Amino acid sequence: MNEKLQQGDRLPPITFNLIDGSTLELPGDMSSRYLAVMFYRGVW
């Protein structure tokens, strides 16, 4: 994805691999219409 999302844009399909080996698929696994996604890199 080369373009930033703008207000009102739909979330593109994203699959996250979780630490426990499961996956989280967005927006399919969302429990509500609204979602905030925050990425935290921490210290690597």
Tab-separated table of C-alpha atoms in Angstrom:
chain	number	residue	atom	x	y	z
A	1	MET	CA	0.000	0.000	0.000
A	2	ASN	CA	1.608	3.226	-1.113
A	3	GLU	CA	-1.116	5.652	-0.110
A	4	LYS	CA	-2.174	6.750	3.347
A	5	LEU	CA	-5.718	6.064	4.444
A	6	GLN	CA	-7.855	9.145	4.584
A	7	GLN	CA	-10.813	9.868	6.836
A	8	GLY	CA	-13.732	7.728	5.703
A	9	ASP	CA	-11.585	5.183	3.815
A	10	ARG	CA	-12.294	1.520	4.408
A	11	LEU	CA	-9.674	-0.626	6.096
A	12	PRO	CA	-7.959	-2.881	3.549
A	13	PRO	CA	-7.892	-6.607	4.421
A	14	ILE	CA	-4.998	-7.340	6.810
A	15	THR	CA	-4.011	-10.611	8.521
A	16	PHE	CA	-1.938	-10.466	11.713
A	17	ASN	CA	-0.021	-13.476	13.033
A	18	LEU	CA	-0.428	-13.483	16.814
A	19	ILE	CA	2.109	-14.684	19.365
A	20	ASP	CA	0.027	-17.760	20.254
A	21	GLY	CA	0.097	-18.928	16.615
A	22	SER	CA	-3.444	-17.859	15.782
A	23	THR	CA	-4.351	-15.145	13.312
A	24	LEU	CA	-6.469	-12.029	13.451
A	25	GLU	CA	-8.085	-10.949	10.203
A	26	LEU	CA	-9.275	-7.398	9.821
A	27	PRO	CA	-11.835	-6.199	9.078
A	28	GLY	CA	-13.449	-9.685	9.165
A	29	ASP	CA	-12.833	-10.362	12.890
A	30	MET	CA	-13.998	-6.935	14.024
A	31	SER	CA	-16.736	-6.974	16.624
A	32	SER	CA	-17.966	-3.484	15.776
A	33	ARG	CA	-18.077	-1.090	12.870
A	34	TYR	CA	-15.327	1.151	14.274
A	35	LEU	CA	-11.725	0.168	14.913
A	36	ALA	CA	-8.502	1.842	16.020
A	37	VAL	CA	-5.243	0.105	15.137
A	38	MET	CA	-2.078	1.095	16.956
A	39	PHE	CA	1.352	-0.275	16.083
A	40	TYR	CA	3.983	-0.195	18.803
A	41	ARG	CA	7.473	-1.241	17.835
A	42	GLY	CA	8.973	-1.103	21.304
A	43	VAL	CA	12.728	-1.568	21.600
A	44	TRP	CA	14.366	-3.893	19.074
